[in-house]
Amino acid sequence: MTLPLLILLTVVGLALLWLASDQFVIGASALARRLGVSPLAVGVVVMGFGTSAPELVVSAVAALSGSPEVGIGNVVGSNLANLTLVLGVAAFMAPLAVSSKTLRREVVLAVGATIAFAVAIQGGLERWEGALLLALLVAALTLLLRGGKRVSVGNEVVSSATPTQEGGVTISLSREVVRTVVSLILIVAGADLLVRGALGIADIAGLSGGFVGVTIVALGTSLPELATAIAAGRRGETSLIVGNLLGSNLFNGLAVGGAVLLLSPGPLEAANLTGIGASAMVAAALLALVFMRTGYRVGRREGALLMLGYLAVLPLLW
């Protein structure tokens, strides 16, 4: 493709991400209230998986194409960006409250998934390690879904068969399901266009696969998280922001990472990813945990530090 066409793909993909993410937040938060499931649980499971879909598709295609370093770099870069750049931007816009329950379960699982993936990519890629990561994903989702059961209204569980009222407005289950699914499809489509354009531009510039994966591709596939976080922040859905980022890192490390290891085992010729990249990813997860434990919130000062940390690490991954 020509450079102008690649730039057009990138711009169209970015526009789709921004437009669809706002509707995705509306649908996901409405479904949470409609079904009696906590917004945090929806953020972790539904939105976390949904916004990680671009990472999964891009990394799987890269692995099948014989470029596992692009897929591994995508996971490393996305997880790093989520808990530095995206969390930092969201917290800088509006301080994010974090419950003690979240710190005991969702944060621990997300940090654990990040560490497990970092360990798995050391010394090459093995299929059994990929299978182990996927098994850990099943265990983590079981814990999360058990913790996100329906809540009761009085002595009755909210029914899923009839519309409910929220601030005088009827919440239709079918309408919100359609809204959420369609917007999710558009998010994935937008991310695909964006990544195609970015990869083409990077190829013309002569950049390495690992660096492209950890920077351009990772930023491209992390834009759904960024766009969703900004949209959720505007609507005051701070639980969805935290849940989305934690869920995304959980799926990236275990689902996406497991898929790459299963599809493309063998040596990994990318010392910057397994060394500095993996270390920075784990450090970002632990730093975010520390910030969340400080007063059970991530404030504007912490958000600024996280953003600066991301910018400081990027040159080291060249």
Short mmCIF file of N, CA and C in Angstrom, two decimals, residues 176-284:
data_model
loop_
_atom_site.label_atom_id
_atom_site.label_comp_id
_atom_site.label_asym_id
_atom_site.label_seq_id
_atom_site.Cartn_x
_atom_site.Cartn_y
_atom_site.Cartn_z
N GLU A 176 -29.48 -2.89 24.90
CA GLU A 176 -28.12 -2.67 25.40
C GLU A 176 -27.18 -3.79 24.96
N VAL A 177 -27.70 -5.00 24.80
CA VAL A 177 -26.87 -6.08 24.28
C VAL A 177 -26.44 -5.76 22.85
N VAL A 178 -27.40 -5.31 22.02
CA VAL A 178 -27.08 -4.95 20.64
C VAL A 178 -26.08 -3.80 20.61
N ARG A 179 -26.31 -2.78 21.45
CA ARG A 179 -25.39 -1.64 21.49
C ARG A 179 -23.98 -2.09 21.85
N THR A 180 -23.87 -2.94 22.87
CA THR A 180 -22.56 -3.37 23.33
C THR A 180 -21.86 -4.23 22.30
N VAL A 181 -22.59 -5.17 21.69
CA VAL A 181 -21.98 -6.07 20.70
C VAL A 181 -21.54 -5.31 19.45
N VAL A 182 -22.42 -4.44 18.94
CA VAL A 182 -22.09 -3.68 17.73
C VAL A 182 -20.90 -2.76 17.97
N SER A 183 -20.91 -2.06 19.11
CA SER A 183 -19.79 -1.16 19.39
C SER A 183 -18.50 -1.92 19.59
N LEU A 184 -18.59 -3.12 20.17
CA LEU A 184 -17.39 -3.95 20.34
C LEU A 184 -16.83 -4.37 18.99
N ILE A 185 -17.71 -4.75 18.07
CA ILE A 185 -17.27 -5.11 16.72
C ILE A 185 -16.57 -3.93 16.04
N LEU A 186 -17.14 -2.75 16.22
CA LEU A 186 -16.53 -1.56 15.61
C LEU A 186 -15.20 -1.22 16.26
N ILE A 187 -15.07 -1.46 17.57
CA ILE A 187 -13.79 -1.24 18.25
C ILE A 187 -12.72 -2.15 17.65
N VAL A 188 -13.06 -3.43 17.48
CA VAL A 188 -12.10 -4.38 16.93
C VAL A 188 -11.76 -4.00 15.48
N ALA A 189 -12.78 -3.61 14.70
CA ALA A 189 -12.53 -3.22 13.32
C ALA A 189 -11.64 -1.98 13.25
N GLY A 190 -11.92 -1.01 14.11
CA GLY A 190 -11.11 0.19 14.14
C GLY A 190 -9.67 -0.10 14.51
N ALA A 191 -9.50 -0.97 15.51
CA ALA A 191 -8.15 -1.34 15.92
C ALA A 191 -7.41 -2.06 14.80
N ASP A 192 -8.12 -2.92 14.07
CA ASP A 192 -7.49 -3.66 12.97
C ASP A 192 -7.00 -2.70 11.88
N LEU A 193 -7.85 -1.73 11.53
CA LEU A 193 -7.45 -0.75 10.52
C LEU A 193 -6.26 0.07 11.00
N LEU A 194 -6.31 0.46 12.27
CA LEU A 194 -5.24 1.27 12.83
C LEU A 194 -3.91 0.51 12.83
N VAL A 195 -3.95 -0.74 13.25
CA VAL A 195 -2.73 -1.54 13.31
C VAL A 195 -2.20 -1.82 11.91
N ARG A 196 -3.09 -2.11 10.95
CA ARG A 196 -2.64 -2.34 9.57
C ARG A 196 -1.91 -1.11 9.04
N GLY A 197 -2.50 0.05 9.29
CA GLY A 197 -1.86 1.27 8.83
C GLY A 197 -0.53 1.52 9.50
N ALA A 198 -0.50 1.31 10.84
CA ALA A 198 0.73 1.55 11.59
C ALA A 198 1.83 0.58 11.19
N LEU A 199 1.48 -0.69 10.99
CA LEU A 199 2.48 -1.67 10.59
C LEU A 199 3.04 -1.35 9.21
N GLY A 200 2.16 -0.91 8.32
CA GLY A 200 2.63 -0.55 6.99
C GLY A 200 3.59 0.63 7.02
N ILE A 201 3.24 1.63 7.83
CA ILE A 201 4.12 2.80 7.97
C ILE A 201 5.45 2.39 8.58
N ALA A 202 5.39 1.50 9.60
CA ALA A 202 6.62 1.04 10.24
C ALA A 202 7.49 0.25 9.27
N ASP A 203 6.84 -0.55 8.42
CA ASP A 203 7.60 -1.33 7.44
C ASP A 203 8.35 -0.42 6.48
N ILE A 204 7.68 0.64 6.05
CA ILE A 204 8.33 1.61 5.16
C ILE A 204 9.51 2.27 5.87
N ALA A 205 9.37 2.49 7.20
CA ALA A 205 10.44 3.14 7.96
C ALA A 205 11.57 2.18 8.32
N GLY A 206 11.37 0.86 8.11
CA GLY A 206 12.42 -0.12 8.37
C GLY A 206 12.63 -0.45 9.84
N LEU A 207 11.57 -0.43 10.66
CA LEU A 207 11.69 -0.74 12.08
C LEU A 207 11.60 -2.25 12.31
N SER A 208 12.22 -2.76 13.39
CA SER A 208 12.22 -4.19 13.70
C SER A 208 10.85 -4.64 14.20
N GLY A 209 10.59 -5.97 14.06
CA GLY A 209 9.31 -6.51 14.48
C GLY A 209 9.05 -6.35 15.96
N GLY A 210 10.09 -6.63 16.79
CA GLY A 210 9.92 -6.51 18.23
C GLY A 210 9.60 -5.09 18.66
N PHE A 211 10.32 -4.13 18.09
CA PHE A 211 10.09 -2.74 18.46
C PHE A 211 8.73 -2.27 17.98
N VAL A 212 8.35 -2.70 16.77
CA VAL A 212 7.03 -2.36 16.25
C VAL A 212 5.94 -2.93 17.16
N GLY A 213 6.13 -4.17 17.61
CA GLY A 213 5.14 -4.80 18.48
C GLY A 213 4.98 -4.11 19.81
N VAL A 214 6.10 -3.73 20.42
CA VAL A 214 6.04 -3.17 21.77
C VAL A 214 5.66 -1.69 21.78
N THR A 215 5.76 -1.04 20.63
CA THR A 215 5.44 0.39 20.59
C THR A 215 4.22 0.68 19.72
N ILE A 216 4.40 0.64 18.39
CA ILE A 216 3.33 1.05 17.49
C ILE A 216 2.11 0.13 17.59
N VAL A 217 2.34 -1.20 17.50
CA VAL A 217 1.21 -2.13 17.57
C VAL A 217 0.58 -2.09 18.96
N ALA A 218 1.41 -2.07 20.00
CA ALA A 218 0.87 -2.04 21.36
C ALA A 218 0.06 -0.78 21.61
N LEU A 219 0.57 0.36 21.16
CA LEU A 219 -0.19 1.60 21.31
C LEU A 219 -1.50 1.54 20.52
N GLY A 220 -1.41 0.98 19.31
CA GLY A 220 -2.61 0.88 18.50
C GLY A 220 -3.67 0.00 19.13
N THR A 221 -3.26 -1.17 19.62
CA THR A 221 -4.24 -2.08 20.23
C THR A 221 -4.63 -1.65 21.63
N SER A 222 -3.88 -0.74 22.25
CA SER A 222 -4.25 -0.22 23.56
C SER A 222 -5.18 1.00 23.46
N LEU A 223 -5.35 1.51 22.25
CA LEU A 223 -6.25 2.66 22.10
C LEU A 223 -7.69 2.37 22.50
N PRO A 224 -8.21 1.12 22.30
CA PRO A 224 -9.55 0.87 22.85
C PRO A 224 -9.62 1.09 24.36
N GLU A 225 -8.58 0.64 25.09
CA GLU A 225 -8.56 0.87 26.53
C GLU A 225 -8.49 2.36 26.85
N LEU A 226 -7.65 3.09 26.10
CA LEU A 226 -7.52 4.52 26.34
C LEU A 226 -8.82 5.25 26.03
N ALA A 227 -9.39 4.95 24.86
CA ALA A 227 -10.63 5.60 24.47
C ALA A 227 -11.77 5.26 25.42
N THR A 228 -11.84 3.98 25.83
CA THR A 228 -12.88 3.55 26.76
C THR A 228 -12.70 4.19 28.12
N ALA A 229 -11.43 4.30 28.57
CA ALA A 229 -11.16 4.92 29.87
C ALA A 229 -11.58 6.39 29.88
N ILE A 230 -11.27 7.10 28.80
CA ILE A 230 -11.65 8.51 28.72
C ILE A 230 -13.17 8.66 28.67
N ALA A 231 -13.81 7.79 27.87
CA ALA A 231 -15.28 7.84 27.78
C ALA A 231 -15.92 7.52 29.12
N ALA A 232 -15.39 6.51 29.83
CA ALA A 232 -15.93 6.14 31.14
C ALA A 232 -15.67 7.24 32.16
N GLY A 233 -14.50 7.89 32.05
CA GLY A 233 -14.19 8.99 32.97
C GLY A 233 -15.14 10.15 32.81
N ARG A 234 -15.50 10.46 31.56
CA ARG A 234 -16.46 11.55 31.32
C ARG A 234 -17.81 11.24 31.93
N ARG A 235 -18.15 9.96 32.00
CA ARG A 235 -19.45 9.57 32.53
C ARG A 235 -19.39 9.19 34.02
N GLY A 236 -18.23 9.34 34.63
CA GLY A 236 -18.09 9.06 36.06
C GLY A 236 -18.06 7.59 36.40
N GLU A 237 -17.80 6.72 35.42
CA GLU A 237 -17.78 5.28 35.66
C GLU A 237 -16.36 4.84 36.02
N THR A 238 -15.88 5.26 37.20
CA THR A 238 -14.50 4.95 37.57
C THR A 238 -14.28 3.46 37.80
N SER A 239 -15.30 2.76 38.28
CA SER A 239 -15.15 1.31 38.49
C SER A 239 -14.92 0.60 37.16
N LEU A 240 -15.59 1.08 36.10
CA LEU A 240 -15.39 0.48 34.79
C LEU A 240 -13.97 0.72 34.28
N ILE A 241 -13.41 1.90 34.58
CA ILE A 241 -12.05 2.20 34.13
C ILE A 241 -11.06 1.22 34.76
N VAL A 242 -11.12 1.12 36.08
CA VAL A 242 -10.20 0.23 36.79
C VAL A 242 -10.42 -1.21 36.36
N GLY A 243 -11.69 -1.62 36.29
CA GLY A 243 -11.99 -2.99 35.90
C GLY A 243 -11.54 -3.30 34.49
N ASN A 244 -11.73 -2.35 33.58
CA ASN A 244 -11.32 -2.54 32.19
C ASN A 244 -9.81 -2.75 32.08
N LEU A 245 -9.04 -1.91 32.75
CA LEU A 245 -7.58 -2.01 32.66
C LEU A 245 -7.06 -3.28 33.31
N LEU A 246 -7.61 -3.62 34.47
CA LEU A 246 -7.18 -4.85 35.13
C LEU A 246 -7.57 -6.07 34.31
N GLY A 247 -8.80 -6.06 33.78
CA GLY A 247 -9.25 -7.17 32.95
C GLY A 247 -8.44 -7.30 31.68
N SER A 248 -8.10 -6.16 31.08
CA SER A 248 -7.31 -6.18 29.86
C SER A 248 -5.93 -6.79 30.10
N ASN A 249 -5.27 -6.40 31.20
CA ASN A 249 -3.96 -6.97 31.50
C ASN A 249 -4.06 -8.46 31.82
N LEU A 250 -5.14 -8.84 32.48
CA LEU A 250 -5.36 -10.26 32.79
C LEU A 250 -5.47 -11.07 31.49
N PHE A 251 -6.32 -10.60 30.56
CA PHE A 251 -6.50 -11.30 29.30
C PHE A 251 -5.24 -11.23 28.43
N ASN A 252 -4.58 -10.09 28.41
CA ASN A 252 -3.35 -9.97 27.61
C ASN A 252 -2.31 -10.99 28.05
N GLY A 253 -2.06 -11.04 29.35
CA GLY A 253 -1.02 -11.92 29.85
C GLY A 253 -1.34 -13.39 29.70
N LEU A 254 -2.58 -13.77 29.99
CA LEU A 254 -2.94 -15.18 30.01
C LEU A 254 -3.53 -15.68 28.69
N ALA A 255 -4.50 -14.94 28.13
CA ALA A 255 -5.14 -15.39 26.88
C ALA A 255 -4.26 -15.11 25.67
N VAL A 256 -3.85 -13.85 25.50
CA VAL A 256 -3.04 -13.49 24.33
C VAL A 256 -1.65 -14.13 24.43
N GLY A 257 -1.05 -14.01 25.60
CA GLY A 257 0.27 -14.62 25.79
C GLY A 257 0.22 -16.13 25.60
N GLY A 258 -0.80 -16.77 26.16
CA GLY A 258 -0.94 -18.22 26.01
C GLY A 258 -1.12 -18.62 24.56
N ALA A 259 -1.89 -17.83 23.81
CA ALA A 259 -2.13 -18.13 22.39
C ALA A 259 -0.84 -18.06 21.58
N VAL A 260 -0.02 -17.03 21.83
CA VAL A 260 1.24 -16.88 21.08
C VAL A 260 2.18 -18.04 21.37
N LEU A 261 2.28 -18.44 22.64
CA LEU A 261 3.17 -19.54 23.00
C LEU A 261 2.70 -20.86 22.40
N LEU A 262 1.38 -21.05 22.33
CA LEU A 262 0.85 -22.28 21.74
C LEU A 262 1.05 -22.31 20.22
N LEU A 263 0.86 -21.17 19.57
CA LEU A 263 0.89 -21.12 18.11
C LEU A 263 2.29 -21.05 17.52
N SER A 264 3.24 -20.50 18.28
CA SER A 264 4.57 -20.30 17.71
C SER A 264 5.67 -20.56 18.74
N PRO A 265 5.82 -21.83 19.15
CA PRO A 265 6.88 -22.15 20.12
C PRO A 265 8.26 -22.07 19.46
N GLY A 266 9.26 -21.88 20.30
CA GLY A 266 10.62 -21.82 19.79
C GLY A 266 11.39 -20.69 20.43
N PRO A 267 12.62 -20.47 19.98
CA PRO A 267 13.45 -19.39 20.55
C PRO A 267 12.86 -18.02 20.23
N LEU A 268 13.10 -17.09 21.12
CA LEU A 268 12.62 -15.72 20.93
C LEU A 268 13.83 -14.79 20.84
N GLU A 269 14.11 -14.33 19.64
CA GLU A 269 15.27 -13.47 19.41
C GLU A 269 14.89 -12.00 19.63
N ALA A 270 14.66 -11.67 20.87
CA ALA A 270 14.28 -10.28 21.20
C ALA A 270 14.63 -10.02 22.65
N ALA A 271 15.94 -9.82 22.90
CA ALA A 271 16.42 -9.64 24.27
C ALA A 271 15.80 -8.42 24.94
N ASN A 272 15.48 -7.39 24.15
CA ASN A 272 14.90 -6.19 24.75
C ASN A 272 13.49 -6.47 25.30
N LEU A 273 12.78 -7.43 24.72
CA LEU A 273 11.45 -7.77 25.21
C LEU A 273 11.50 -8.61 26.48
N THR A 274 12.33 -9.64 26.48
CA THR A 274 12.40 -10.53 27.64
C THR A 274 13.16 -9.90 28.80
N GLY A 275 13.99 -8.91 28.51
CA GLY A 275 14.75 -8.24 29.57
C GLY A 275 14.10 -6.97 30.03
N ILE A 276 14.44 -5.87 29.39
CA ILE A 276 13.93 -4.55 29.79
C ILE A 276 12.41 -4.48 29.67
N GLY A 277 11.87 -5.00 28.56
CA GLY A 277 10.43 -4.92 28.35
C GLY A 277 9.63 -5.64 29.41
N ALA A 278 9.99 -6.91 29.68
CA ALA A 278 9.28 -7.69 30.69
C ALA A 278 9.45 -7.09 32.08
N SER A 279 10.66 -6.61 32.38
CA SER A 279 10.91 -6.01 33.70
C SER A 279 10.09 -4.74 33.88
N ALA A 280 10.03 -3.90 32.84
CA ALA A 280 9.25 -2.67 32.92
C ALA A 280 7.76 -2.97 33.07
N MET A 281 7.27 -4.00 32.38
CA MET A 281 5.87 -4.40 32.47
C MET A 281 5.51 -4.82 33.89
N VAL A 282 6.34 -5.65 34.50
CA VAL A 282 6.09 -6.10 35.88
C VAL A 282 6.21 -4.93 36.85
N ALA A 283 7.22 -4.08 36.65
CA ALA A 283 7.40 -2.92 37.54
C ALA A 283 6.19 -2.00 37.47
N ALA A 284 5.63 -1.81 36.27
CA ALA A 284 4.46 -0.95 36.12
C ALA A 284 3.26 -1.53 36.87
#
